[in-house]
Coordinates of C-alpha atoms in Angstrom, one line a residue:
X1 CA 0.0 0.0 0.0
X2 CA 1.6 3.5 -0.5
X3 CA 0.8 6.5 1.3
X4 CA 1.4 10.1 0.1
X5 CA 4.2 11.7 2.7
X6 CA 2.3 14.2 5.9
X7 CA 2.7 17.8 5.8
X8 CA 1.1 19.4 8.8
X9 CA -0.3 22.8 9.5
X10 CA 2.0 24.6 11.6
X11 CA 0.7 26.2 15.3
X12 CA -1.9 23.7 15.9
X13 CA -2.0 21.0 18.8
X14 CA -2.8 18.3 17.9
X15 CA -1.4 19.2 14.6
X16 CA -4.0 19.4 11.5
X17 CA -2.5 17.8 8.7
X18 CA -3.8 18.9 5.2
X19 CA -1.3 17.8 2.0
X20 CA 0.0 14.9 0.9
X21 CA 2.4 13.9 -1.9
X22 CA 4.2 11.0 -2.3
X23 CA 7.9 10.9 -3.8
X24 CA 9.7 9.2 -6.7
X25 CA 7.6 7.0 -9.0
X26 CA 4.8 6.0 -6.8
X27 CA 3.7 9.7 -6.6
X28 CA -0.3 10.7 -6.3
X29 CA -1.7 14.0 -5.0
X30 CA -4.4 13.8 -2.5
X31 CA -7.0 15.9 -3.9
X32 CA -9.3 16.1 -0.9
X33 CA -11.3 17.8 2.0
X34 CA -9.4 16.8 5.1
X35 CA -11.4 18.9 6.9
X36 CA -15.4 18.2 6.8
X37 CA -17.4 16.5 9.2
X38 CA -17.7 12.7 8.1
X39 CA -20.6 10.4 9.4
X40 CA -20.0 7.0 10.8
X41 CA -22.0 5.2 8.0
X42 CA -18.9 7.0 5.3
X43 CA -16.6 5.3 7.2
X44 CA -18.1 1.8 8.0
X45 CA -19.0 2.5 3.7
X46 CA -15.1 3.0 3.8
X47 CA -13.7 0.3 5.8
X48 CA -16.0 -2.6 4.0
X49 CA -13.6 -2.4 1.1
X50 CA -11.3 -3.4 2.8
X51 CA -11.5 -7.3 4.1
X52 CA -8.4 -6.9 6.5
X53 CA -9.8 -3.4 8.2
X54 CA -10.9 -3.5 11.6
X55 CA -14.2 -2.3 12.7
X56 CA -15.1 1.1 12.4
X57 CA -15.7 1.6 16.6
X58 CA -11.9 0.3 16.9
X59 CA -10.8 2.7 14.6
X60 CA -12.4 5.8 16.1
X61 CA -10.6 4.3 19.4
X62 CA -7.1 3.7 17.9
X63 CA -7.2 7.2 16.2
X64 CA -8.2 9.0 20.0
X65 CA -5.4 6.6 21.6
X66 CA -2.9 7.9 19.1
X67 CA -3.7 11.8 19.3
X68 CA -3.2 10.8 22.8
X69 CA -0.1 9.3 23.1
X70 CA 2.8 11.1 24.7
X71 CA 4.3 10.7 21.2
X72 CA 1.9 11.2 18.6
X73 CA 0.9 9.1 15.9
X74 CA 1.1 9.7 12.8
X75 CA -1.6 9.4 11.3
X76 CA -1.0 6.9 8.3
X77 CA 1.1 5.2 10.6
X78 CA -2.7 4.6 12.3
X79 CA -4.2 3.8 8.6
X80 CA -1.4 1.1 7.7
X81 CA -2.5 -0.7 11.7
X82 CA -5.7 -0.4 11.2
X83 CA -6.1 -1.5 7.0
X84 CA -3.6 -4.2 7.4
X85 CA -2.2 -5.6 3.7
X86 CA -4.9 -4.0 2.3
X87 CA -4.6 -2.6 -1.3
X88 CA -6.2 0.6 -2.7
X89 CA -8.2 -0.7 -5.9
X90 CA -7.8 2.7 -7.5
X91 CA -6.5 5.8 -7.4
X92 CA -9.7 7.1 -7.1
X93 CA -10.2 4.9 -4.3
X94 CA -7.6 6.0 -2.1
X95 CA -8.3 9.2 -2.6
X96 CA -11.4 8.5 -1.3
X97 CA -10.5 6.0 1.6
X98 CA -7.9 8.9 3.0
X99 CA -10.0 11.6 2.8
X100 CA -12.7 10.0 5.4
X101 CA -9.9 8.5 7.8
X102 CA -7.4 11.7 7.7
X103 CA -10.9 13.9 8.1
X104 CA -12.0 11.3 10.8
X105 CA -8.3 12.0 12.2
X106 CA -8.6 15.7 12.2
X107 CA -12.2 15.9 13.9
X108 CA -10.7 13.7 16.4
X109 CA -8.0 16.7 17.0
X110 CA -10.1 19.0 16.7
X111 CA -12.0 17.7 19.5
X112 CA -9.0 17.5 21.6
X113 CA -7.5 20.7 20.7
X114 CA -10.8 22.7 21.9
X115 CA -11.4 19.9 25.3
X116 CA -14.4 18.8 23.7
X117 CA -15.6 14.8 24.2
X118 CA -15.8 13.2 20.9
X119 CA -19.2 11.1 20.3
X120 CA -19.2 9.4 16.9
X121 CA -21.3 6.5 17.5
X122 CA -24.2 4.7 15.1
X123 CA -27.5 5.4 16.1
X124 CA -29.9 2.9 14.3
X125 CA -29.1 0.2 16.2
X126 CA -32.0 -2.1 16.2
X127 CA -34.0 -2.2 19.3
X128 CA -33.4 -5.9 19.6
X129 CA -31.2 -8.1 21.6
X130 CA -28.8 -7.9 18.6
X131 CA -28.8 -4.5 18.3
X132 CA -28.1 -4.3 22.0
X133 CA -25.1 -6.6 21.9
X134 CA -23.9 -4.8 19.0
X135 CA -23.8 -1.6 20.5
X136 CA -21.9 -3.1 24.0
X137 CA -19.3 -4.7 21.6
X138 CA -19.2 -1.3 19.7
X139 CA -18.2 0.2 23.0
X140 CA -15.7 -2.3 23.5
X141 CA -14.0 -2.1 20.8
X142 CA -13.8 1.8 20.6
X143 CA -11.9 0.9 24.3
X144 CA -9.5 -2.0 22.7
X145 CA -8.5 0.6 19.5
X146 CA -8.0 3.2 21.9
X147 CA -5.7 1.1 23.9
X148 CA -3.9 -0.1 20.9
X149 CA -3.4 3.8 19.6
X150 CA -2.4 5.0 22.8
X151 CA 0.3 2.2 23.0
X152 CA 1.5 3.0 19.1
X153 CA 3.1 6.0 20.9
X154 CA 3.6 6.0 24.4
X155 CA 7.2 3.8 24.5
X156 CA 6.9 2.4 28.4
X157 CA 3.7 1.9 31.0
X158 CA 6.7 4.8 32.6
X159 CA 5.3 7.6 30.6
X160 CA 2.2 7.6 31.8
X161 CA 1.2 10.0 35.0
X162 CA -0.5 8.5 38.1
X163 CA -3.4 10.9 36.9
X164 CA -3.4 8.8 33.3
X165 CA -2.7 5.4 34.9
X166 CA -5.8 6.1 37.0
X167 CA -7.9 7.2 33.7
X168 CA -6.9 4.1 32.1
X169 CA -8.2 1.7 35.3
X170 CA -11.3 3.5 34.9
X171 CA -11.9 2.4 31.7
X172 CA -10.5 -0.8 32.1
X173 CA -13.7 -1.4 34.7
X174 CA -15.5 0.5 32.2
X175 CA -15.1 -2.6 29.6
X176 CA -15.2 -4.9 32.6
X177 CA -18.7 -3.5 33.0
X178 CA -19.2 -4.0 29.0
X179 CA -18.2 -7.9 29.3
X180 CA -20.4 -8.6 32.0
X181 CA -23.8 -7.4 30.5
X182 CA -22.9 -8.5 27.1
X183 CA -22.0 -12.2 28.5
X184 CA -25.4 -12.2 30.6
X185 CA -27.2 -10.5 27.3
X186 CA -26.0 -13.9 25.1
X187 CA -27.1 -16.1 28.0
X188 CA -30.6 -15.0 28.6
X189 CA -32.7 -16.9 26.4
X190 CA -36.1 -14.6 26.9
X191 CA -37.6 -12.4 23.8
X192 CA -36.0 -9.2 24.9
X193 CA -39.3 -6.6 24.5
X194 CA -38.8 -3.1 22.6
X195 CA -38.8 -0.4 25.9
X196 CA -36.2 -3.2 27.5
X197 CA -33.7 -2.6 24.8
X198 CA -34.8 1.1 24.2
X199 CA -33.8 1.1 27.9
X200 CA -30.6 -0.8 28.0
X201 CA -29.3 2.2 24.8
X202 CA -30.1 4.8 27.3
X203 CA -27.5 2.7 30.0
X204 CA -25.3 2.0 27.2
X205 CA -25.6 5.6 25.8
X206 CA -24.6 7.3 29.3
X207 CA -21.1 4.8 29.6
X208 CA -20.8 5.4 26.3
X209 CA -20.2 9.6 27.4
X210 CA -18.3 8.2 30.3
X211 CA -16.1 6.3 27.8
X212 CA -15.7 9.7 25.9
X213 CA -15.1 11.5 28.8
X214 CA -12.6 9.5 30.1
X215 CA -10.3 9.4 27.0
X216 CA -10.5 13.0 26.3
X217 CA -9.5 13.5 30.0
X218 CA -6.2 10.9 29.7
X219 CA -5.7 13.2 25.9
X220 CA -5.8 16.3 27.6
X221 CA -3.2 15.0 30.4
X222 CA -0.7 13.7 28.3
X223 CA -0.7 16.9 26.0
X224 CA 0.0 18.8 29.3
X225 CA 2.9 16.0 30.1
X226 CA 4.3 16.3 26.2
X227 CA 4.7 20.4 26.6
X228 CA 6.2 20.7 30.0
X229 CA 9.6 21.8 30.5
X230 CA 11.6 20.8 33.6
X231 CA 14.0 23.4 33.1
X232 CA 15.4 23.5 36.3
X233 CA 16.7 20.4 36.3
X234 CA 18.6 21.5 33.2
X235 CA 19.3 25.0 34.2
X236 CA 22.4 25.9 37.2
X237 CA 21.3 29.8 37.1
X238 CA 17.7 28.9 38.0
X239 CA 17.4 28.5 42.0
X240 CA 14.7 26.1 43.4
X241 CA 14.4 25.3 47.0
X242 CA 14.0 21.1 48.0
X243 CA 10.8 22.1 49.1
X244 CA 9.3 24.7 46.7
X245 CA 6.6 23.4 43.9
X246 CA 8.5 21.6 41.2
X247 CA 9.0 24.6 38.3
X248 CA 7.3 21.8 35.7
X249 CA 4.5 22.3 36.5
X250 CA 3.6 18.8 38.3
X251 CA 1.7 19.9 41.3
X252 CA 4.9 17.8 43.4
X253 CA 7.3 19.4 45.6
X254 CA 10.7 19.4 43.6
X255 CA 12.7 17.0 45.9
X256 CA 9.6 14.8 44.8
X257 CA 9.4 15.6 41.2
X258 CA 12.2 17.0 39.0
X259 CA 15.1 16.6 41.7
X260 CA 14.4 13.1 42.3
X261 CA 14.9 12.3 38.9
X262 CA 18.1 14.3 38.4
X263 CA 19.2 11.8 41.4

């Protein structure tokens, strides 16, 4: 599969990236929008050409996780994990296929870059007990992609904050939560009546916010971790007192924070 080569708008964070061109022989232009809003049907449309994709929930996850990660992702990097050895059947087709995932990609930055929880979700689920397992596994695997992307770029379980590693046992339980009601949901053998399910998407709607919540929270952590500067661990003229608050920026005291790790 190629890829055209990332060039990213300057003074934005996350950065917005907008042009693409690939060198040498294997050249293309991306002639696209890498900016509108795209629905979740364009890109479950877009991922079903693909038979090695994963499903469109996991890649809204593995996006977030990788706009989230202490190093970024880039974001074909993303589109090669997620499309496997998938092949582009045209040019027309991948200039189709990367304008939904890098808009996808940019919405999801956007999102971040303004604090705003992401909710791109499928709402015509039916209101059956299918539609209601769908939906939990949805959820699920929005959590497993996100995990995934957050990984791509985050080198060591080190790099992440108490504050982040707390985020990310939340929604671990979070998916615990998932597995259990979607393993009673395939046990139970009764018809499952219309308000039940109609219920059961209002549950699954509200951790669904929680879910959004929670990795927009760990996003907006790790930016702040990404853009701090311990500079007086790196700096003899600045003068900081064992006990003063650490000049990073932590919260810590700085025989707790920057000092301890000079030592």
């Amino acid at each position: 599969m190629k890829y055209p080569r990332i060039f990213k708008r300057q003074g934005e964070s996350p950065p917005q990236y907008e042009d693409f061109e690939e060198p040498d022989d294997a050249s293309f232009t991306l002639k696209a929008s890498l900016h509108r809003k795209i629905s979740y049907e364009e890109l479950e449309a877009c991922l079903s050409a693909f038979t090695t994709a994963r499903p469109a929930s996991e890649v809204v996850g593995a996006f977030y996780g990788g706009l989230s990660a202490l190093n970024l992702v880039k974001p074909f990097d993303l589109v090669h994990a997620i499309l496997g050895k998938a092949s582009f059947q045209s040019e027309a087709h991948a200039q189709r296929a990367i304008e939904i995932l890098l808009s996808l990609y940019n919405q999801i930055a956007d999102s971040i870059l303004h604090q705003q929880p992401f909710l791109f979700r499928p709402l015509n689920y039916p209101a059956t007990r299918s539609g209601v397992l769908q939906s939990t596994r949805d959820l699920r695997s929005e959590i497993r992609g996100f995990v995934r992307g957050i990984g791509m770029g985050t080198p060591t379980p080190d790099d992440f904050t108490p504050g982040v590693v707390k985020l990310l046992r939340k929604l671990a339980r979070t998916d615990n939560t998932l597995e259990a009601s979607e393993n009673t949901m395939q046990k139970a053998m009764e018809v499952l009546a219309e308000a039940d399910a109609r219920a059961l998407f209002q549950q699954l709607d509200d951790m669904g916010r929680i879910i959004s919540d929670i990795m927009l929270n760990i996003a907006v952590e790790m930016r702040e971790l990404d853009t701090r500067q311990p500079r007086s661990a790196q700096s003899p003229e600045v003068q900081v007192g064992r006990n003063d608050p650490c000049p990073c920026g932590s919260g810590k005291k700085y025989k707790s924070c920057c000092l301890k790790k000079m030592h």
